[in-house]
Tab-separated table of C-alpha atoms in Angstrom:
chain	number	residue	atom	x	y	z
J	2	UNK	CA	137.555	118.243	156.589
J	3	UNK	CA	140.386	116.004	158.487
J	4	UNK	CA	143.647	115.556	157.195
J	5	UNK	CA	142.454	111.789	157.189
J	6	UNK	CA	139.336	112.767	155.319
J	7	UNK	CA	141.694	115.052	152.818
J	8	UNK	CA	143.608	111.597	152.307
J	9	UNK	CA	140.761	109.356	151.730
J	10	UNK	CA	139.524	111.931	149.371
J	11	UNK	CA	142.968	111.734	147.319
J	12	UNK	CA	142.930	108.659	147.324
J	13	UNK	CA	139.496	108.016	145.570
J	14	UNK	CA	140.500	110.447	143.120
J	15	UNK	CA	143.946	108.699	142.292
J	16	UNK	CA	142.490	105.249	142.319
J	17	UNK	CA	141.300	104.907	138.627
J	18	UNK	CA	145.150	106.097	137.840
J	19	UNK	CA	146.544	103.980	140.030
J	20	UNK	CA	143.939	100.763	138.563
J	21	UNK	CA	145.526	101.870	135.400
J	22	UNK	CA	149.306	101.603	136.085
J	23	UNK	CA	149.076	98.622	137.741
J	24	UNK	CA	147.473	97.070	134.719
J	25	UNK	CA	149.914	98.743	132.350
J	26	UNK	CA	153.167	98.558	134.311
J	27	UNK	CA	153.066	95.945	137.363
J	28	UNK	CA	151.449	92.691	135.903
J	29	UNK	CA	154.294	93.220	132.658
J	30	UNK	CA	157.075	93.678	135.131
J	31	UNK	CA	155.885	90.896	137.128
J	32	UNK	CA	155.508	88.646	133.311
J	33	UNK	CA	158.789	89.610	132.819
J	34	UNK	CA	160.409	88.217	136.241
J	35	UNK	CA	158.791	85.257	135.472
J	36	UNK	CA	159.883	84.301	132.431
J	37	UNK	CA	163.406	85.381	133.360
J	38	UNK	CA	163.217	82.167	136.593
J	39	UNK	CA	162.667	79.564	133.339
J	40	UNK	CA	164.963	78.255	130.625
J	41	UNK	CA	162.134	79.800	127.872
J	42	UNK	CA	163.539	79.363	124.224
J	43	UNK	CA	161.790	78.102	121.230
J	44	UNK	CA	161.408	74.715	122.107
J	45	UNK	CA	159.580	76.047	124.884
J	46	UNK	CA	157.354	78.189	123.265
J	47	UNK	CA	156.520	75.617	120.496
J	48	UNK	CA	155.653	72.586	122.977
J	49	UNK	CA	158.597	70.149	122.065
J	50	UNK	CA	159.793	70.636	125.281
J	51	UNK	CA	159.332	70.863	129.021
J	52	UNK	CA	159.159	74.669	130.743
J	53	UNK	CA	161.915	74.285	133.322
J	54	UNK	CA	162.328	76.412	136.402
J	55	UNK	CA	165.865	77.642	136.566
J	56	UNK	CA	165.508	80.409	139.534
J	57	UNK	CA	168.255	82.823	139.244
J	58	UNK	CA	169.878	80.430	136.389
J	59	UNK	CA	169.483	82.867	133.541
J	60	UNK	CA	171.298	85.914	136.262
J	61	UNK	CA	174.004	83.618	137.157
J	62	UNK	CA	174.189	83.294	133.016
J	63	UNK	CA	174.526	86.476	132.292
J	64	UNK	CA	176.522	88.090	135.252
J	65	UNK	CA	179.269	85.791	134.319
J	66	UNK	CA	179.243	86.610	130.757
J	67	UNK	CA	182.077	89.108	129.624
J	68	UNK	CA	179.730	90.529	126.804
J	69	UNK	CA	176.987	91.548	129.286
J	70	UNK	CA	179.623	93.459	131.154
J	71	UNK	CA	181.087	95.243	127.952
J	72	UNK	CA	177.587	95.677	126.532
J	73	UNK	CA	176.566	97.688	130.081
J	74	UNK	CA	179.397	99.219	130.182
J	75	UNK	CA	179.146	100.522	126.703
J	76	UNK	CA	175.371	101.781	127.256
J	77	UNK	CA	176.119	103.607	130.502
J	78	UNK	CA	179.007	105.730	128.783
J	79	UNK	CA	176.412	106.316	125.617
J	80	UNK	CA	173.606	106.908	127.315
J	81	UNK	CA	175.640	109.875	129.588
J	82	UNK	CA	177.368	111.304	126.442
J	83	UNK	CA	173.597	111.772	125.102
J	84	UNK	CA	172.245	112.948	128.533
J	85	UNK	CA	174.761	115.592	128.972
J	86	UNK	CA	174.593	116.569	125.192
J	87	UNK	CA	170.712	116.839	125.185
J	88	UNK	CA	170.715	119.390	127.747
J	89	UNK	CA	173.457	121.227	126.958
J	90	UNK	CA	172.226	121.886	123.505
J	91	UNK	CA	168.420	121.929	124.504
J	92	UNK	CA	169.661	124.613	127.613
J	93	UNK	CA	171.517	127.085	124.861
J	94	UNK	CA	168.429	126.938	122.301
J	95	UNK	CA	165.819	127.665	124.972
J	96	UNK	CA	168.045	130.672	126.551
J	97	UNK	CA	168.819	131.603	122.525
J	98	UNK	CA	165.135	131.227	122.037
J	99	UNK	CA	164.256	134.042	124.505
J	100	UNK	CA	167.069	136.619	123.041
J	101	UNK	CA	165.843	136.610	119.688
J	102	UNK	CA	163.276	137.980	117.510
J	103	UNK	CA	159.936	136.378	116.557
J	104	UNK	CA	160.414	135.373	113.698
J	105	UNK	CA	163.473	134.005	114.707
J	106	UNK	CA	161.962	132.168	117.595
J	107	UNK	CA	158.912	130.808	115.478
J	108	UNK	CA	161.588	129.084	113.144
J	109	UNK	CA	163.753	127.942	115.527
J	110	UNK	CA	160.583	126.277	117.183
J	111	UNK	CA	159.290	124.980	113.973
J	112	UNK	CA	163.008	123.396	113.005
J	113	UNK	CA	162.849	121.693	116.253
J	114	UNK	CA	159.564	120.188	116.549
J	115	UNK	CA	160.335	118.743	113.006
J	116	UNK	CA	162.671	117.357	114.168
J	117	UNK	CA	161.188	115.875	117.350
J	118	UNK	CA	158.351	114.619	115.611
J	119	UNK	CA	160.428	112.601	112.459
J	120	UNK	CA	159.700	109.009	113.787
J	121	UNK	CA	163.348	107.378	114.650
J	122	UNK	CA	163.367	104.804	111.755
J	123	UNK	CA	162.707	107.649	109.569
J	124	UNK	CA	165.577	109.953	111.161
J	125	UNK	CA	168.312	107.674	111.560
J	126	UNK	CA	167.352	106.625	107.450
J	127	UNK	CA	168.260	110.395	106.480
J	128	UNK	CA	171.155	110.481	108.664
J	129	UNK	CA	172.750	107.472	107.634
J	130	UNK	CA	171.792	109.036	103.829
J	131	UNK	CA	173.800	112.693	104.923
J	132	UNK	CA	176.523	110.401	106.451
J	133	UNK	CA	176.408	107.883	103.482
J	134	UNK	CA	180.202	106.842	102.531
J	135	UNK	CA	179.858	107.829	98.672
J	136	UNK	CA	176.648	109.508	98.295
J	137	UNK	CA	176.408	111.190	101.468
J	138	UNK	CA	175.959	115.328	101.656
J	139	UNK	CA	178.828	115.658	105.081
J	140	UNK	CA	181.549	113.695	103.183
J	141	UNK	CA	180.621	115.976	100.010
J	142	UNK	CA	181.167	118.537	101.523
J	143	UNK	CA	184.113	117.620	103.847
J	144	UNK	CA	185.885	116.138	100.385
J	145	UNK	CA	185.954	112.270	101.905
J	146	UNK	CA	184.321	110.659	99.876
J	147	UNK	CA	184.901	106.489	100.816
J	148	UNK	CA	184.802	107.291	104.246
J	149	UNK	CA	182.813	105.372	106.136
J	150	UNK	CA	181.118	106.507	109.612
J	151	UNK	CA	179.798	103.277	110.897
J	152	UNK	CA	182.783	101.277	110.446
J	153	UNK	CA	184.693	101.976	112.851
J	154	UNK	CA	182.802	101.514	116.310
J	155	UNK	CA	183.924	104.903	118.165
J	156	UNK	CA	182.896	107.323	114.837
J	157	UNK	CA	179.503	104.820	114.916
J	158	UNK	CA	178.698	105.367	118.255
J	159	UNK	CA	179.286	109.110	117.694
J	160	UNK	CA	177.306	109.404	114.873
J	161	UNK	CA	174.329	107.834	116.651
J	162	UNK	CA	174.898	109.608	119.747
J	163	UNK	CA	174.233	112.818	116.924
J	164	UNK	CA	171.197	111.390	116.115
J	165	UNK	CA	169.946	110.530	119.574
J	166	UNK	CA	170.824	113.885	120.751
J	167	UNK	CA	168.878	115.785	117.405
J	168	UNK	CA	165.518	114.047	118.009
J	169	UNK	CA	165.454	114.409	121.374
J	170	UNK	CA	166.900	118.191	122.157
J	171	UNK	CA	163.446	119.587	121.295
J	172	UNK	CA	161.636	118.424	124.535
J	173	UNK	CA	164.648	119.871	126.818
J	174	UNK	CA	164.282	123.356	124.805
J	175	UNK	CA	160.538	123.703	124.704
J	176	UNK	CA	160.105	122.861	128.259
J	177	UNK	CA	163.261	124.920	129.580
J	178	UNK	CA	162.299	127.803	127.469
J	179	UNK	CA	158.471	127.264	129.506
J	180	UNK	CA	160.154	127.596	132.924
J	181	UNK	CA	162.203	130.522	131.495
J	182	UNK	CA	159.597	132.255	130.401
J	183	UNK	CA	157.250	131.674	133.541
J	184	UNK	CA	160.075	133.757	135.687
J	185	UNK	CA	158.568	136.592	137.589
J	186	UNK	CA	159.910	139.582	135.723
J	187	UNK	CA	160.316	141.632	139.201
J	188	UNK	CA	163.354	138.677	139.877
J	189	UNK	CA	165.208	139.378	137.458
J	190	UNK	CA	164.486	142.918	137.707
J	191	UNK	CA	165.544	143.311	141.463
J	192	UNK	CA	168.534	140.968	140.640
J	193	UNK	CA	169.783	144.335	137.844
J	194	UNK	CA	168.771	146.634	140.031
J	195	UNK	CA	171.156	144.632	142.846
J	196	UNK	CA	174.163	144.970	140.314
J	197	UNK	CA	174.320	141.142	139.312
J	198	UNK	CA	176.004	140.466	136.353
J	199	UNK	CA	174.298	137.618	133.653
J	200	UNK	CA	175.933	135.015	134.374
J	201	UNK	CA	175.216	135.618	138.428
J	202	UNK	CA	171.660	136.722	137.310
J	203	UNK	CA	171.776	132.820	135.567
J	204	UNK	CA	173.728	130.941	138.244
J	205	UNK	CA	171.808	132.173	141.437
J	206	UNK	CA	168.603	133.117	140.205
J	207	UNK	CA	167.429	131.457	137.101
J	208	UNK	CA	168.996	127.840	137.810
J	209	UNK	CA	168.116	127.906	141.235
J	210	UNK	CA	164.240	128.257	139.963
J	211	UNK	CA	164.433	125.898	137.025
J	212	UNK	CA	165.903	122.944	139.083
J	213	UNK	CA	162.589	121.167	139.519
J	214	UNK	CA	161.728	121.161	135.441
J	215	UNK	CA	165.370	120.622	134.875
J	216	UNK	CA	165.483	117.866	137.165
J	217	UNK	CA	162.071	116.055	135.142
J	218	UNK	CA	164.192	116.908	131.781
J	219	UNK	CA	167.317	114.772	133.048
J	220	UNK	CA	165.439	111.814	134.596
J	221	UNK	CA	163.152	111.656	131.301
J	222	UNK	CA	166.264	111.949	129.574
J	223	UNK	CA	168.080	109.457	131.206
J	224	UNK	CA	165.168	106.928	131.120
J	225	UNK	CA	165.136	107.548	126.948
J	226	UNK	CA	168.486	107.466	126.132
J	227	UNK	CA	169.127	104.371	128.622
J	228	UNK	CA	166.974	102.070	126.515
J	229	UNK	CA	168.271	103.473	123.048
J	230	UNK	CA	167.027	100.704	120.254
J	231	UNK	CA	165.996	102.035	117.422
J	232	UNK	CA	168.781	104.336	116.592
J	233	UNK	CA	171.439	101.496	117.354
J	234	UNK	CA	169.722	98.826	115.049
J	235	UNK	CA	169.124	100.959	112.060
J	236	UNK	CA	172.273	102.520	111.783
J	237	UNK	CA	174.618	100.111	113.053
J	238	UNK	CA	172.622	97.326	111.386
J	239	UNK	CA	172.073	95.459	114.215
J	240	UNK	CA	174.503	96.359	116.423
J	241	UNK	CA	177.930	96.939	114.688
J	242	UNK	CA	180.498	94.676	113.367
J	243	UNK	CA	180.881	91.468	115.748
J	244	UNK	CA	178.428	93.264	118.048
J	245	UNK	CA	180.781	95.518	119.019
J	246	UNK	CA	178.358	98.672	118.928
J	247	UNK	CA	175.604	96.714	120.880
J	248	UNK	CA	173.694	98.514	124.103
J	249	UNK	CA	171.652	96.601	126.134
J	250	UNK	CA	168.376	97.075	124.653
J	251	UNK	CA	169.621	96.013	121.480
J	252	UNK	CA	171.847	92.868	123.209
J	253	UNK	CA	168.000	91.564	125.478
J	254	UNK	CA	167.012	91.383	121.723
J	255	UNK	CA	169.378	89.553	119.817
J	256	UNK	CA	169.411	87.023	122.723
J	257	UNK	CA	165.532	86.908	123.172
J	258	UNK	CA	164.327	86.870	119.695
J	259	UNK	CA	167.783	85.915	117.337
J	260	UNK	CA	168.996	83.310	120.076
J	261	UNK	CA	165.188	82.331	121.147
J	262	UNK	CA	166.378	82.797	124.453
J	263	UNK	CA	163.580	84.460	126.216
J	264	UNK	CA	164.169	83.638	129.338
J	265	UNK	CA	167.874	85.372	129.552
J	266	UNK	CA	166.028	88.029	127.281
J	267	UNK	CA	163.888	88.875	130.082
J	268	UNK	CA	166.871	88.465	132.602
J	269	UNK	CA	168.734	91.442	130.815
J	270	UNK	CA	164.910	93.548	130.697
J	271	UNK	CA	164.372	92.728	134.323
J	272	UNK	CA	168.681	94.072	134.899
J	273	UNK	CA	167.743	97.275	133.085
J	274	UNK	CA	164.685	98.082	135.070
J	275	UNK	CA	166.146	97.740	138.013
J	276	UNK	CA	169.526	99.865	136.761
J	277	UNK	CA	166.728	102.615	136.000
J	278	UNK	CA	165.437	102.685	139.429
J	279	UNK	CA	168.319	103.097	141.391
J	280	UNK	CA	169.398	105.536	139.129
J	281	UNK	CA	165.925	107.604	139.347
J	282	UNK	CA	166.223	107.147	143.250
J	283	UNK	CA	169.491	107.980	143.377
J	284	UNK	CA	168.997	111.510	141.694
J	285	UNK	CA	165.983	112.609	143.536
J	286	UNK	CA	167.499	111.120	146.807
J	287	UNK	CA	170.693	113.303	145.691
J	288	UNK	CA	168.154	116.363	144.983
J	289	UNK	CA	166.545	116.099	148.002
J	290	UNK	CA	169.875	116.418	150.080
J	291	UNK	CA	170.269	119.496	148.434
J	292	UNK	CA	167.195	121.056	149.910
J	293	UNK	CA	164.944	120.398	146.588
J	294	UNK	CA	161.097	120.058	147.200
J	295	UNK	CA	160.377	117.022	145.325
């Protein structure tokens, strides 16, 4: 068969999928520019007043509010503290995971997917019940009782960032631990018999061969903790005091759906997509410099 064949043939077998994303992901992307180009409130939505086409009206809106700014701002530095800590702690579990016993391993695994499977109203509930001001198990234990970890907005965005990082560590260990464990044996063999300490054994030969699943871990990662919602809203109640733990899922909310603006709503959704493409491209483009097959 001819390479033009070979594509044709691809192509008929990647059409359903393709059918399928473009009914799942294109026509809501393309609803959601849409709405963003009219003023789209209540009034709107009810019939007691005309639809009316602002064009780039709700953008102008929001790049020249100060909130937006401190609200993106805000969810770009959360959203990299949870990145970096996700990996970090998923990385040391899934090299722990392979150094220790069974049993070990089979409750380390078990402890994790619990937690990865506790649905995120449910986990931030307990949390905020551990981290609870009078009743709470930490300040028990800690003897500060009173002391309350959502009031202040630098403790509350650490305490969610906690969270965030507990429920979603699991995926980074049980797929990093996979890659680990799918490691030729003679590799790491040849690299003791060649003198290399761990840490070179880690640096130039296991890294090296887990960049690919490492690089899916970070970009899934990023995507996730970039649109945080749940987590913020339970635990800050909304958002903090005055707004002033908002992120920018939680801020395309209030102002869609408290403000019945759903036109700037959809501005902001329409901002964040495109902030999580150019940071997707950007990494593989950067990955890809670097000699990664991709």
């Amino acid at each position: 068969m001819t390479a033009r064949g070979q594509g044709r043939t691809a192509f008929a077998y990647l059409a359903p999928a393709l059918l399928v994303l473009a009914g799942l992901l294109a026509y809501p992307i393309y609803q959601l520019v849409l709405i963003s180009l009219f003023d789209y409130g209540q009034e709107q939505v009810s019939g007691g007043a005309p639809l009316q086409f602002l064009g780039l009206g709700n953008y102008q809106k929001l790049l020249g509010d100060q909130q937006f700014w401190t609200v993106l701002g805000q969810t770009v530095a959360f959203a990299a503290v949870c990145v970096v800590g996700t990996l970090l702690v998923g990385a040391f579990l899934a090299i722990l995971a392979t150094r220790v016993r069974t049993w070990v391993r089979m409750t380390l695994f078990l402890a994790a997917l619990g937690a990865w499977s506790t649905p995120a109203v449910a986990g931030s509930t307990i949390w905020l019940f551990l981290f609870d001001a009078n009743f709470g198990f930490v300040n028990e234990v800690l003897g500060i009782q009173g002391y309350s970890w959502t009031f202040d907005k630098w403790t509350a965005f650490g305490l969610v960032a906690a969270q965030v990082i507990w429920c979603s560590f699991p995926f980074v260990m049980v797929t990093l631990y996979a890659g680990i464990k799918a490691i030729p044996g003679e590799v790491l063999e040849a690299a003791a018999l060649d003198g290399a300490s761990a840490f070179r054994t880690a640096w130039s030969v296991i890294l090296p061969l887990l960049r690919p699943i490492i690089l899916v871990v970070t970009i899934q990662s990023i995507i996730w903790d970039f649109k945080i919602f749940t987590q913020i809203y339970v635990m800050t109640n909304g958002g903090g005091i005055a707004g002033r733990n908002l992120v920018l899922n939680v801020y395309a909310y209030q102002q869609a759906f408290a403000a019945s603006e759903y036109g700037l709503g959809a501005a902001i959704g329409v901002v964040m997509t495109v902030l999580l493409l150019a940071i997707t491209l950007f990494y593989l483009r950067a990955l890809r410099r670097c000699g990664e097959a991709l």
